[in-house]
Coordinates of C-alpha atoms in Angstrom, one line a residue:
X408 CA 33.5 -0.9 7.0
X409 CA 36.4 0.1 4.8
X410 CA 37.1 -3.7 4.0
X411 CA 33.1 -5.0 3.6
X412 CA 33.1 -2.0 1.0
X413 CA 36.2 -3.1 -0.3
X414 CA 35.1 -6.5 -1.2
X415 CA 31.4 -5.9 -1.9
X416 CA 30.3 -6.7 -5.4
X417 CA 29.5 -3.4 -7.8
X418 CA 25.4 -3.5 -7.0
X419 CA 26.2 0.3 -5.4
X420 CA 29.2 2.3 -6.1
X421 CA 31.3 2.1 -2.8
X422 CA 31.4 5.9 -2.8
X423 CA 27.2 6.1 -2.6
X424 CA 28.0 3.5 0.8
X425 CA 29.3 6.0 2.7
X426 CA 27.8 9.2 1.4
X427 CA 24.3 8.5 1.2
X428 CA 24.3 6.2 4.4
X429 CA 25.0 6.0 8.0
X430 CA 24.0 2.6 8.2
X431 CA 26.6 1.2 4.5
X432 CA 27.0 -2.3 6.1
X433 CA 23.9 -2.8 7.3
X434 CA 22.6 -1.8 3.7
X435 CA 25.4 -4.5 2.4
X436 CA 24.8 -7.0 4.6
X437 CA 20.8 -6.5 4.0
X438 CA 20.5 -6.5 0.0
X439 CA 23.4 -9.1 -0.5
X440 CA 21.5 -11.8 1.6
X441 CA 18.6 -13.7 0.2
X442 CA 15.6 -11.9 -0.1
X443 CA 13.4 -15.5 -0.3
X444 CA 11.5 -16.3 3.2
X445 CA 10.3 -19.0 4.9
X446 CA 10.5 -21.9 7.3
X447 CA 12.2 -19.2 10.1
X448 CA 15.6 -18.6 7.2
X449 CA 16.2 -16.5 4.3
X450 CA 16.2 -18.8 1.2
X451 CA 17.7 -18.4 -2.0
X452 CA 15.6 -18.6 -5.4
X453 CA 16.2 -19.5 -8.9
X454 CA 19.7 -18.1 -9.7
X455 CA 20.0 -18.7 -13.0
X456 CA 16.5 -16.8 -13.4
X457 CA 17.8 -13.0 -11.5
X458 CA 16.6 -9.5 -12.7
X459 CA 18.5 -6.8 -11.6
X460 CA 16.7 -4.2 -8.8
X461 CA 17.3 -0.5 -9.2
X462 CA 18.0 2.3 -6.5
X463 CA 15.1 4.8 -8.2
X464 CA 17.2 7.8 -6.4
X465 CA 20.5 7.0 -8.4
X466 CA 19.4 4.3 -11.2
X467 CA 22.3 2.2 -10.2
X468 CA 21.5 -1.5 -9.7
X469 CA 20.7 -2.4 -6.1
X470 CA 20.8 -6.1 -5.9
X471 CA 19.5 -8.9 -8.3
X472 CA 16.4 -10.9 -7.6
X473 CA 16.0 -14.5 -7.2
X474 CA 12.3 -14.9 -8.2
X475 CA 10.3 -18.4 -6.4
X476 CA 9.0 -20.7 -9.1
X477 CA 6.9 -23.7 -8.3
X478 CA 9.0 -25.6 -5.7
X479 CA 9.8 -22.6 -4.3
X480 CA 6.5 -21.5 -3.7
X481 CA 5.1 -24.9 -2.8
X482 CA 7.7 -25.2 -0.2
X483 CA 6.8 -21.8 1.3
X484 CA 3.4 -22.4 1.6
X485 CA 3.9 -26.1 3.3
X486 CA 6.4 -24.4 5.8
X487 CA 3.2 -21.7 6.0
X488 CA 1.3 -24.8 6.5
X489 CA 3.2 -26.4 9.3
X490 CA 3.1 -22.6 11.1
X491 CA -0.6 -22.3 10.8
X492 CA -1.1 -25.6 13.1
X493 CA 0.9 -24.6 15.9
X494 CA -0.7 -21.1 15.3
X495 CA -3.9 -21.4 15.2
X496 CA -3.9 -23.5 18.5
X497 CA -3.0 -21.1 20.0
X498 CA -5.2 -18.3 22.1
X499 CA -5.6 -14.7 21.1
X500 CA -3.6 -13.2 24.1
X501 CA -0.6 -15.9 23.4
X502 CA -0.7 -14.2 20.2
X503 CA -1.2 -10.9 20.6
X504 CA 2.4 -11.3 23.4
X505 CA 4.4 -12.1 20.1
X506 CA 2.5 -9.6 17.5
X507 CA 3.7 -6.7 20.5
X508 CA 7.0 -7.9 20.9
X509 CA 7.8 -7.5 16.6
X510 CA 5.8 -3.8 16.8
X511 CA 8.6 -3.4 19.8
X512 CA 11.4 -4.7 17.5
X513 CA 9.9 -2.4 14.6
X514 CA 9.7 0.6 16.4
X515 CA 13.9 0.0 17.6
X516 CA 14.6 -0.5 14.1
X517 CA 12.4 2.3 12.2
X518 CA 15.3 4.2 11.1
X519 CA 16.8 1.6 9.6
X520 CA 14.0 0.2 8.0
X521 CA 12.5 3.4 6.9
X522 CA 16.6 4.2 5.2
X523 CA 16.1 0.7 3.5
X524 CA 12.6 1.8 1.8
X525 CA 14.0 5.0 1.1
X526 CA 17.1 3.7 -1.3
X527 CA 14.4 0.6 -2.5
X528 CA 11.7 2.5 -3.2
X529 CA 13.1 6.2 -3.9
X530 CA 10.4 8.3 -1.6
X531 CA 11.5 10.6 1.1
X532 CA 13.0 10.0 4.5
X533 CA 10.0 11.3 6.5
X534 CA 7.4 9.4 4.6
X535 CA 9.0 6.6 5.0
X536 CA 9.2 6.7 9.1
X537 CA 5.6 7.3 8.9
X538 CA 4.9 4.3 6.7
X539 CA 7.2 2.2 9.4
X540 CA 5.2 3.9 11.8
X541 CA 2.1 3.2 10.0
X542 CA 3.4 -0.6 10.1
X543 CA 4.1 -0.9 13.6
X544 CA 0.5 1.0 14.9
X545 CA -1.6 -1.8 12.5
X546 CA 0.2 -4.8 14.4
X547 CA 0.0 -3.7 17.7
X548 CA -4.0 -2.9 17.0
X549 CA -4.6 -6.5 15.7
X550 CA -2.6 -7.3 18.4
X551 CA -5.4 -5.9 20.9
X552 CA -8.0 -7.9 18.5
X553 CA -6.7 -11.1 18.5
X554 CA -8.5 -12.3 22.2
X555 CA -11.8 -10.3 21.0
X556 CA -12.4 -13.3 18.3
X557 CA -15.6 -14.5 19.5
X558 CA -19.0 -15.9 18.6
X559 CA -22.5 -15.7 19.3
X560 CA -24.9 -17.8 21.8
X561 CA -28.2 -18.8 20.5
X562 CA -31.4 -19.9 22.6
X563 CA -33.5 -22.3 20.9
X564 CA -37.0 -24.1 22.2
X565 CA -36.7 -27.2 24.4
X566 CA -33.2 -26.0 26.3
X567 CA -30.9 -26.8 22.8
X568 CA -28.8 -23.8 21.6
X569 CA -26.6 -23.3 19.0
X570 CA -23.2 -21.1 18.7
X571 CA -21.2 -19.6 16.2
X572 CA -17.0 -19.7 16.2
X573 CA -15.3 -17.6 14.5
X574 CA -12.0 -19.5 12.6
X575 CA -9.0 -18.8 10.8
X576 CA -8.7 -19.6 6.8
X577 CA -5.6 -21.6 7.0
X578 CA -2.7 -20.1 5.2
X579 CA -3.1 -16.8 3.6
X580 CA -1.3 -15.2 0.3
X581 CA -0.5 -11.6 0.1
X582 CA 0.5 -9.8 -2.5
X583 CA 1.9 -6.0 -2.3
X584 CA 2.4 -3.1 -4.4
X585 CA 5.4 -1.1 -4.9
X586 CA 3.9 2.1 -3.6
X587 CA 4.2 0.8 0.1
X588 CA 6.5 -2.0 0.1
X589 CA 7.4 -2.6 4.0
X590 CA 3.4 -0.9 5.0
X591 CA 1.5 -3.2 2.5
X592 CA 3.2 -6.1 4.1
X593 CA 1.9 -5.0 7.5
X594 CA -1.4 -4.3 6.2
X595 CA -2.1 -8.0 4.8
X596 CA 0.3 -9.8 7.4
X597 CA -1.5 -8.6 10.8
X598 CA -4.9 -9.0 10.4
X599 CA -4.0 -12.9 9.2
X600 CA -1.9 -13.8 11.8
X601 CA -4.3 -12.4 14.3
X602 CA -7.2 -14.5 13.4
X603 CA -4.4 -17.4 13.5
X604 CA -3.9 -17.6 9.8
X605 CA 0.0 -17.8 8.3
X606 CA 0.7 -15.9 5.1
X607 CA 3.0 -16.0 2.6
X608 CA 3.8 -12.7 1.4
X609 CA 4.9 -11.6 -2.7
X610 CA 6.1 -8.2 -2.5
X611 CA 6.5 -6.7 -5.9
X612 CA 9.9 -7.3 -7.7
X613 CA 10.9 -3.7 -8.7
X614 CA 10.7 -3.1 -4.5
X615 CA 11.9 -6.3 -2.8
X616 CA 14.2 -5.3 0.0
X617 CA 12.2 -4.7 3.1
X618 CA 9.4 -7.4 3.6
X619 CA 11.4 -9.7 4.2
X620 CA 13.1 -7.9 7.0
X621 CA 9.5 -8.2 8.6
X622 CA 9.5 -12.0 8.2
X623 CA 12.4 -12.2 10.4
X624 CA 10.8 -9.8 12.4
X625 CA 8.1 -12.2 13.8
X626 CA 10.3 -15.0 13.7
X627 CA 12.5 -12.9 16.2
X628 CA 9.9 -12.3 18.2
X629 CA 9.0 -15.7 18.7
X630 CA 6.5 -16.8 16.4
X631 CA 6.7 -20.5 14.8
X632 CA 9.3 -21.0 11.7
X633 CA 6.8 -20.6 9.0
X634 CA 4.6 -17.9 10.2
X635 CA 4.6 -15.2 7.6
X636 CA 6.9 -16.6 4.6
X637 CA 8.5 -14.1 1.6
X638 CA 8.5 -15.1 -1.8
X639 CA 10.1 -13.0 -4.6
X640 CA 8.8 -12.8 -8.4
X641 CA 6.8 -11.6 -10.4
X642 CA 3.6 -12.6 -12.5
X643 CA 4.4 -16.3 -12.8
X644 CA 5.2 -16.5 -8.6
X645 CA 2.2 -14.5 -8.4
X646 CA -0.1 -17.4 -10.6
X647 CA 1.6 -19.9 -8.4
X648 CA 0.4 -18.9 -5.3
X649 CA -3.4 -18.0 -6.3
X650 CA -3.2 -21.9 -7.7
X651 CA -1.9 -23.5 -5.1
X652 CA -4.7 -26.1 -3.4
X653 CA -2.9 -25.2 0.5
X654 CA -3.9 -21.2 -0.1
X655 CA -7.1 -20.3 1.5
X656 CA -7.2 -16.9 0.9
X657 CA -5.6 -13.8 -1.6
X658 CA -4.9 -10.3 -0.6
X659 CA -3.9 -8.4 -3.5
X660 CA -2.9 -4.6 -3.6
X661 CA -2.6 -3.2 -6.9
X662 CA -3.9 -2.2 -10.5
X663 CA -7.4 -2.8 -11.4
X664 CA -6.3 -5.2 -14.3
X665 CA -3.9 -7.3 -12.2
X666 CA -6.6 -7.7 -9.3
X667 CA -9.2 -9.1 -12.3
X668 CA -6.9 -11.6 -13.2
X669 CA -5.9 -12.5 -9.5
X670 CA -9.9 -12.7 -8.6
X671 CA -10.1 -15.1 -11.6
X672 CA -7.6 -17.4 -10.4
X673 CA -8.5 -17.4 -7.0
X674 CA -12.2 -18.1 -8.3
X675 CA -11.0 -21.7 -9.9
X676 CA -10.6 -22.5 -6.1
X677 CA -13.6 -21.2 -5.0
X678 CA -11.3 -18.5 -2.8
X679 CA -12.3 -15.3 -0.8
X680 CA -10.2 -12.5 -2.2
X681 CA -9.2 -8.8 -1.0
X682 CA -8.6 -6.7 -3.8
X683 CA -7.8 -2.9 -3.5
X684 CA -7.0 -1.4 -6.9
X685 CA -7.1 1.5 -8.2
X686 CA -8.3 4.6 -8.3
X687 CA -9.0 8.1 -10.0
X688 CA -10.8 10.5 -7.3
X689 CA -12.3 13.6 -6.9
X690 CA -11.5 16.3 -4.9
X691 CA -14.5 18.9 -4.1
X692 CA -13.4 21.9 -3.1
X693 CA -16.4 24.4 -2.6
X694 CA -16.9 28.2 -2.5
X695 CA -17.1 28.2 1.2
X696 CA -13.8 26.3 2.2
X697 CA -10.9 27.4 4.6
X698 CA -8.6 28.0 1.4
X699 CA -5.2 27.6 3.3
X700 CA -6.5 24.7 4.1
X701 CA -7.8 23.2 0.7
X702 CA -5.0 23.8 -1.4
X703 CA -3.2 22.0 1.2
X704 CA -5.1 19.7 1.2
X705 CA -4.7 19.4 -2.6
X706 CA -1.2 18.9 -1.8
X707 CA -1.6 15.6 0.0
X708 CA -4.2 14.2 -2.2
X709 CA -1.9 14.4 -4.9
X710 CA 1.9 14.8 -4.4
X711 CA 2.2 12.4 -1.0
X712 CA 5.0 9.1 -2.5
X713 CA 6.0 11.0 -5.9
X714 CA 2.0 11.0 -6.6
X715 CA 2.2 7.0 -6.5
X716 CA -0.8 6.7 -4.3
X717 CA -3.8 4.5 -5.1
X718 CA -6.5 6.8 -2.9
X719 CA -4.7 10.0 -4.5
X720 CA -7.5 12.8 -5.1
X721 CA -6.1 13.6 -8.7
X722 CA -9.1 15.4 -9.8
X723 CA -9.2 18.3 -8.1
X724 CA -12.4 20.1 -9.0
X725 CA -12.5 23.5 -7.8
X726 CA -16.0 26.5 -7.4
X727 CA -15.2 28.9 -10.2
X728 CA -15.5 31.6 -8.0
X729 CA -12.5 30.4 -6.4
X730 CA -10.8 28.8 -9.1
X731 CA -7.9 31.5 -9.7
X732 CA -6.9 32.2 -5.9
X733 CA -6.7 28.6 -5.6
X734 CA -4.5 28.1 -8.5
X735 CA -2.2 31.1 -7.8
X736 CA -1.3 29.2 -4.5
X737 CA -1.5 25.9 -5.1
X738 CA 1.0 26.7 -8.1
X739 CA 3.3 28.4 -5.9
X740 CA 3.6 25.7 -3.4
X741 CA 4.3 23.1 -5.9
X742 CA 6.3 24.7 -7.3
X743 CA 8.1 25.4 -3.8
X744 CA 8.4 21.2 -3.1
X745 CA 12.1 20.2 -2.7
X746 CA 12.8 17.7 -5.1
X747 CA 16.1 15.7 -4.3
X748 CA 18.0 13.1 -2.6
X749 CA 15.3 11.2 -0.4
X750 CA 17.9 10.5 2.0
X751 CA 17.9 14.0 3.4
X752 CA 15.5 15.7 6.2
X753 CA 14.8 18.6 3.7
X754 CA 13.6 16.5 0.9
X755 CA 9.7 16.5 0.6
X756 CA 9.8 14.8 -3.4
X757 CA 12.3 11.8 -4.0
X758 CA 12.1 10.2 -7.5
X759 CA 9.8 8.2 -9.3
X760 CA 9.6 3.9 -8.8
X761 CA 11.5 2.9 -12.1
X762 CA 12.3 4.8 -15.4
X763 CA 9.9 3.1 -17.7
X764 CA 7.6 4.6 -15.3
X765 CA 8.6 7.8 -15.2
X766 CA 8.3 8.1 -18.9
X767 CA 5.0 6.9 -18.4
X768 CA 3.8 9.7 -16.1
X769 CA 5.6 12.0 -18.7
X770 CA 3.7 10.7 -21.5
X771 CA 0.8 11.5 -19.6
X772 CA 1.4 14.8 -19.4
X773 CA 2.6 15.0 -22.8
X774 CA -1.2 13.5 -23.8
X775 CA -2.9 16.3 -21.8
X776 CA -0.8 19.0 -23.4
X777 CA -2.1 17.5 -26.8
X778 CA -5.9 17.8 -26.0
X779 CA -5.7 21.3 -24.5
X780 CA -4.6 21.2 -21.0
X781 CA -2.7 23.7 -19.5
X782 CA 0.6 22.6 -17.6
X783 CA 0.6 25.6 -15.0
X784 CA 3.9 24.3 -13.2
X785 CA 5.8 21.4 -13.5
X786 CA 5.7 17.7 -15.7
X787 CA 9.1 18.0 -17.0
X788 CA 11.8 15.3 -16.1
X789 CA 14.3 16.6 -13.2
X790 CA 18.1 16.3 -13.2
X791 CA 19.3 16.8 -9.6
X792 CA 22.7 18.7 -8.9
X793 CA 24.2 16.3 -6.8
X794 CA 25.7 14.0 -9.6
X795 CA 25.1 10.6 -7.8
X796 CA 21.6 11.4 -8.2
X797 CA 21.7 12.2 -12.2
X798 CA 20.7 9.0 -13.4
X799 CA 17.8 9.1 -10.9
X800 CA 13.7 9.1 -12.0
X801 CA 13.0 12.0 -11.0
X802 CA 10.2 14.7 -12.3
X803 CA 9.0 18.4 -11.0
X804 CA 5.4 18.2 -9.6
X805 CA 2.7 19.0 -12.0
X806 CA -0.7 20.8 -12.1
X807 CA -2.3 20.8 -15.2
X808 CA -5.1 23.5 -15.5
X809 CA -8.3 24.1 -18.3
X810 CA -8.9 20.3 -18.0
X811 CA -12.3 18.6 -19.0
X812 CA -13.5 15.9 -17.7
X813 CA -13.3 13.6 -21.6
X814 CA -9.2 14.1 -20.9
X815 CA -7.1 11.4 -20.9
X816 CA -5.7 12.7 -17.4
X817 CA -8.7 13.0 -15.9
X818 CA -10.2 9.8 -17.0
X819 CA -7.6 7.4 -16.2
X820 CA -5.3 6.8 -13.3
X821 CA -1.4 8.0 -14.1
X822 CA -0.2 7.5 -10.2
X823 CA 2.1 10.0 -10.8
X824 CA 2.8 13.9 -9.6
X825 CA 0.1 14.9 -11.8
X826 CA -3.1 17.2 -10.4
X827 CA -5.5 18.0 -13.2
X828 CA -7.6 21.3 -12.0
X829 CA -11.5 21.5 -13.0
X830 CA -14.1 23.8 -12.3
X831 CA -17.3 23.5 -11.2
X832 CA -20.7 25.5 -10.6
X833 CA -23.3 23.8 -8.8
X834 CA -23.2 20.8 -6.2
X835 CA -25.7 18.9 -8.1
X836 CA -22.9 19.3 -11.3
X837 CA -20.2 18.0 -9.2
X838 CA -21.5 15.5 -7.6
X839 CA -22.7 14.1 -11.1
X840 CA -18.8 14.7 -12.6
X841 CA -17.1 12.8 -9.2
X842 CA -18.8 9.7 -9.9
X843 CA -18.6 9.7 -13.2
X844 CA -15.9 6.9 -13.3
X845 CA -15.3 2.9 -13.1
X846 CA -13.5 3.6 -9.8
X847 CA -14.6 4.5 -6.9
X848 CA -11.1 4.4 -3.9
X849 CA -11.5 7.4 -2.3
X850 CA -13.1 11.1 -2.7
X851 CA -13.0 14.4 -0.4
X852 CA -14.7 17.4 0.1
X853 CA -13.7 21.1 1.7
X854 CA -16.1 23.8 2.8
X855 CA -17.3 25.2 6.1
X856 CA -21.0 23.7 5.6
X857 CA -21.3 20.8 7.7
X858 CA -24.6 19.8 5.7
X859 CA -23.5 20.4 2.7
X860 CA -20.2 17.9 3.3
X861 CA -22.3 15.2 4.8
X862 CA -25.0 15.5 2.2
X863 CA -22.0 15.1 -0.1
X864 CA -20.5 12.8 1.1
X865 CA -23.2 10.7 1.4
X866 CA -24.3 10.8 -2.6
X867 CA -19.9 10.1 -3.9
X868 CA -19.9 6.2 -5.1
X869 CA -16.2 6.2 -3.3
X870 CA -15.3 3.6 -0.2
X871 CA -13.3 6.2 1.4
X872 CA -14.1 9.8 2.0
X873 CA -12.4 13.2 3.6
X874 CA -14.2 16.1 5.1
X875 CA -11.7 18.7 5.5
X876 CA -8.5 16.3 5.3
X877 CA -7.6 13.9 2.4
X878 CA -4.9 10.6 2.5
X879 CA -5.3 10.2 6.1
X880 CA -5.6 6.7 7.2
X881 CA -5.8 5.3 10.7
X882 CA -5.2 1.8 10.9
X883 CA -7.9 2.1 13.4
X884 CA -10.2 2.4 10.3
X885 CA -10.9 0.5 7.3
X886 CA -9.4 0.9 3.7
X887 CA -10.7 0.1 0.7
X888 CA -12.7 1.0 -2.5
X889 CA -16.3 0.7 -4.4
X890 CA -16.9 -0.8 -8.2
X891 CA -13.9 -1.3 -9.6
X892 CA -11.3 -0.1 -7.1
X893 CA -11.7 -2.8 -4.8
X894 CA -13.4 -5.8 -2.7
X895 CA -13.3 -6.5 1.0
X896 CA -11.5 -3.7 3.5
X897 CA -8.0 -3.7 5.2
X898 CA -7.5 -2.5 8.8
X899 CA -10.3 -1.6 11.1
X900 CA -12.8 -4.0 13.5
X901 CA -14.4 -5.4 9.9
X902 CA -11.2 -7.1 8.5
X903 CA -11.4 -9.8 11.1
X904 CA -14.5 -11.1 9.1
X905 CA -12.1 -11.0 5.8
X906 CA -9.2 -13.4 7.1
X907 CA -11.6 -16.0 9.4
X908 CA -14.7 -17.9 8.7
X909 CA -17.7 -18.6 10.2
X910 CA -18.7 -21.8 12.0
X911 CA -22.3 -23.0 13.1
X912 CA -22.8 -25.5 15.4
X913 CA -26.3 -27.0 16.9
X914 CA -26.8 -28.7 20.1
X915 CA -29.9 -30.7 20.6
X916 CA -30.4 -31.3 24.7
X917 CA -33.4 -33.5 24.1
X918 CA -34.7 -36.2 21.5
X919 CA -34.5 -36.2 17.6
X920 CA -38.0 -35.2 16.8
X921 CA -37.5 -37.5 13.4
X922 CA -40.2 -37.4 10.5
X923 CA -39.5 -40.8 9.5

């Protein structure tokens, strides 16, 4: 250890090695390597084209990316290619042996990988197990769906039937968010390479350290060179791979802008897409709700990964007869979060993705002080004691109170620590105000009533809904959004239908009856 620190280039100081982790040479060894994918090695990209990574929880450089142009991408997508024919061939259960044995190989390696997230992507320790966690669960249930891929028997007159199969795309591209960097690539990667598809995977640039440790996953666990391929870049590696005639398919997990570009691309080719985008939900908390357990609720619908959460339930609107109990506690327990070095058990808020977003999310806040919020806690920038963190992004949680619903921070998504507090008379009122938006990710609703939260529910434009609970998500159920937040679902049963196709084939057992 003392001479790999010795000789390792200055992307981390050598005293942050040893101090902020266990594992210093497997974090050397990790970021110094390529972080380019495919054909079963890691690959290196365009050197003369790198862009520096930062560690959000320090703001010292992490490693330098190599981004994929065109022959890098089209040779990804060939060894993709090459992959999907042994694949494909191959039956559900032979499939599922190798999905299992890389959810095996995640679940040995979780505290690495989650450590890895952590210093990449600057959330804390514990929610980044549960992301690994989160990673491993999806393949091993698409694991248990790959032999169920089946079609349908049909009966026709005379003794002829016909029968549906149900058949992989070809080769898939995925392309992830910073949010969820090692998660996202689960999400896309599992579902395709259940229904026999290969992918090749774009993770965003700003977090670029861990997919590719689940490429060599699956490779490790015996699936052909090729499988699920890594490419790094941004915009331009992004193009390349909507335009490229082998791609059959684009899962894309990001802002509602982006995905409208992407769905254009894809459309040139005529290509099924997955888009989920963003969002800016509602929270309904009624008159009648187990208190304790709405304003925690609150607290994971907007504070869960720095506030960087696509479903997040950022408006919060709250019955007026409850509206100051609520805010006296939910003040208090943001105000409580321990905001700090994500490395550590104790930490519950890490820092923010990048500094030009973190002045963003300040801005925000700025914005809503001009047009007559009221910041009740919080929205400042935060300097941590420890001074290898002081050139981190971090910010203290905020909840902004007297909002309206014309605000800036209520209409638009700032995916930051930022809750925006409304009240609310009547469920007729609120119901109109919730879907009063472009987007429609996610929504939730508290209260004892169990008519009034299925009515609810029922009448919020939102693709995802909470009774009681909010930012839960099973992989056992699917994901995604209405109007603008979204097309097509990840994990659950339905996905299947979103990475195969649909083949119909007639058999005639007697004579062509022929008109001519």
């Amino acid at each position: 250890a003392e001479r790999l620190c010795d000789e390792a280039p200055p992307l981390l100081h050598r005293t942050q090695l040893y101090t902020r982790l266990k594992s210093s040479i497997i974090l050397f060894l990790m970021i110094t390597e390529p972080l380019n994918f495919w054909a079963g090695k890691r690959r290196e990209g365009q050197k003369d084209n790198k862009e520096p990574v930062y560690e959000p929880s320090t703001g010292l450089v992490l490693c330098h990316l190599e981004p994929c142009g065109a022959a890098e991408v089209d040779q990804a997508v060939r060894a993709a290619k090459s992959a999907f024919g042994h694949w494909s061939r191959m039956s559900g259960m032979e499939r599922a042996r190798i999905m299992i044995e890389a959810a095996h190989m995640i679940e040995s390696r979780r505290e690495e990988i989650a450590r890895l997230e952590v210093v990449n992507n600057g959330k804390s320790i514990t929610e980044a197990r549960l992301d690994v966690d989160s990673a491993r669960l999806c393949i091993e249930y698409y694991a248990g769906l790959s032999s169920t891929m089946a079609g349908q028997h049909v009966q026709l007159p005379g003794g002829s039937f016909a029968y549906t199969r149900r058949e992989p795309l070809g080769v898939c591209a995925g392309i992830g968010a910073w949010n969820y960097p090692f998660q996202i690539a689960a999400w896309k990667s599992a579902p395709a390479l259940a229904c026999g598809n290969s992918m090749v995977f774009k993770p965003s640039p700003v977090t670029p350290v861990t997919a590719v440790m689940l490429a060599e996953i699956f490779t490790q666990a015996g699936a052909p060179d090729g499988l699920l391929n890594v490419v790094q870049g941004g915009q331009e590696t992004g193009r390349l791979l909507c335009h490229h005639p082998d791609v059959a398919k684009v899962s894309f997990t990001g802002s509602v802008p982006t995905g409208q570009k992407i769905m254009e691309m894809a459309s040139k080719g005529v290509k099924p897409v997955t888009l989920e985008l963003g969002g800016k939900s509602p929270l309904l908390i009624f008159q009648d709700s187990d208190l304790e357990n709405a304003v925690k609720g609150a607290l994971m619908a907007n504070f869960l990964s720095q506030g960087q959460v696509c479903s997040n339930g950022t408006r919060v609107f709250v019955h007026k007869d409850i509206l100051p109990e609520f805010l006296r506690e939910v003040v208090a327990r943001t105000k409580a979060i321990e905001i700090g070095d994500p490395l550590l058990e104790s930490t519950r808020m890490g820092a923010l993705v990048s500094r030009p977003h973190l002045s963003k999310v300040l801005a925000f806040v700025e914005q809503a002080k001009r047009e007559g919020a009221t910041v009740l806690c919080g929205g400042e920038p935060y300097v941590p004691s420890d001074p290898k963190l002081r050139g981190g992004y971090y910010m203290t949680p905020c909840v902004l109170g007297d909002c309206r619903d014309e605000m800036t921070c209520v209409k638009e998504e700032i995916f930051g620590p930022v809750m925006s507090v409304l009240s609310f008379e009547t469920e007729e009122e609120v119901l109109r105000r919730a879907n009063d938006t472009t987007m429609g990710l996610a929504a939730g609703v508290f209260t004892r009533d169990v008519r009034r939260a299925h009515r609810v529910v029922e009448q919020l434009k939102a693709g995802s809904c909470f009774i009681n609970n909010y930012n839960v998500t099973p992989v056992e159920v699917p994901f995604g959004g209405f109007k603008m937040s979204g097309i097509g679902r990840e994990n659950g049963q339905v996905t299947i239908e979103y990475y195969s196709q649909l083949k119909t084939v007639f058999v005639e057992m007697g004579d062509v009856d022929s008109l001519f």
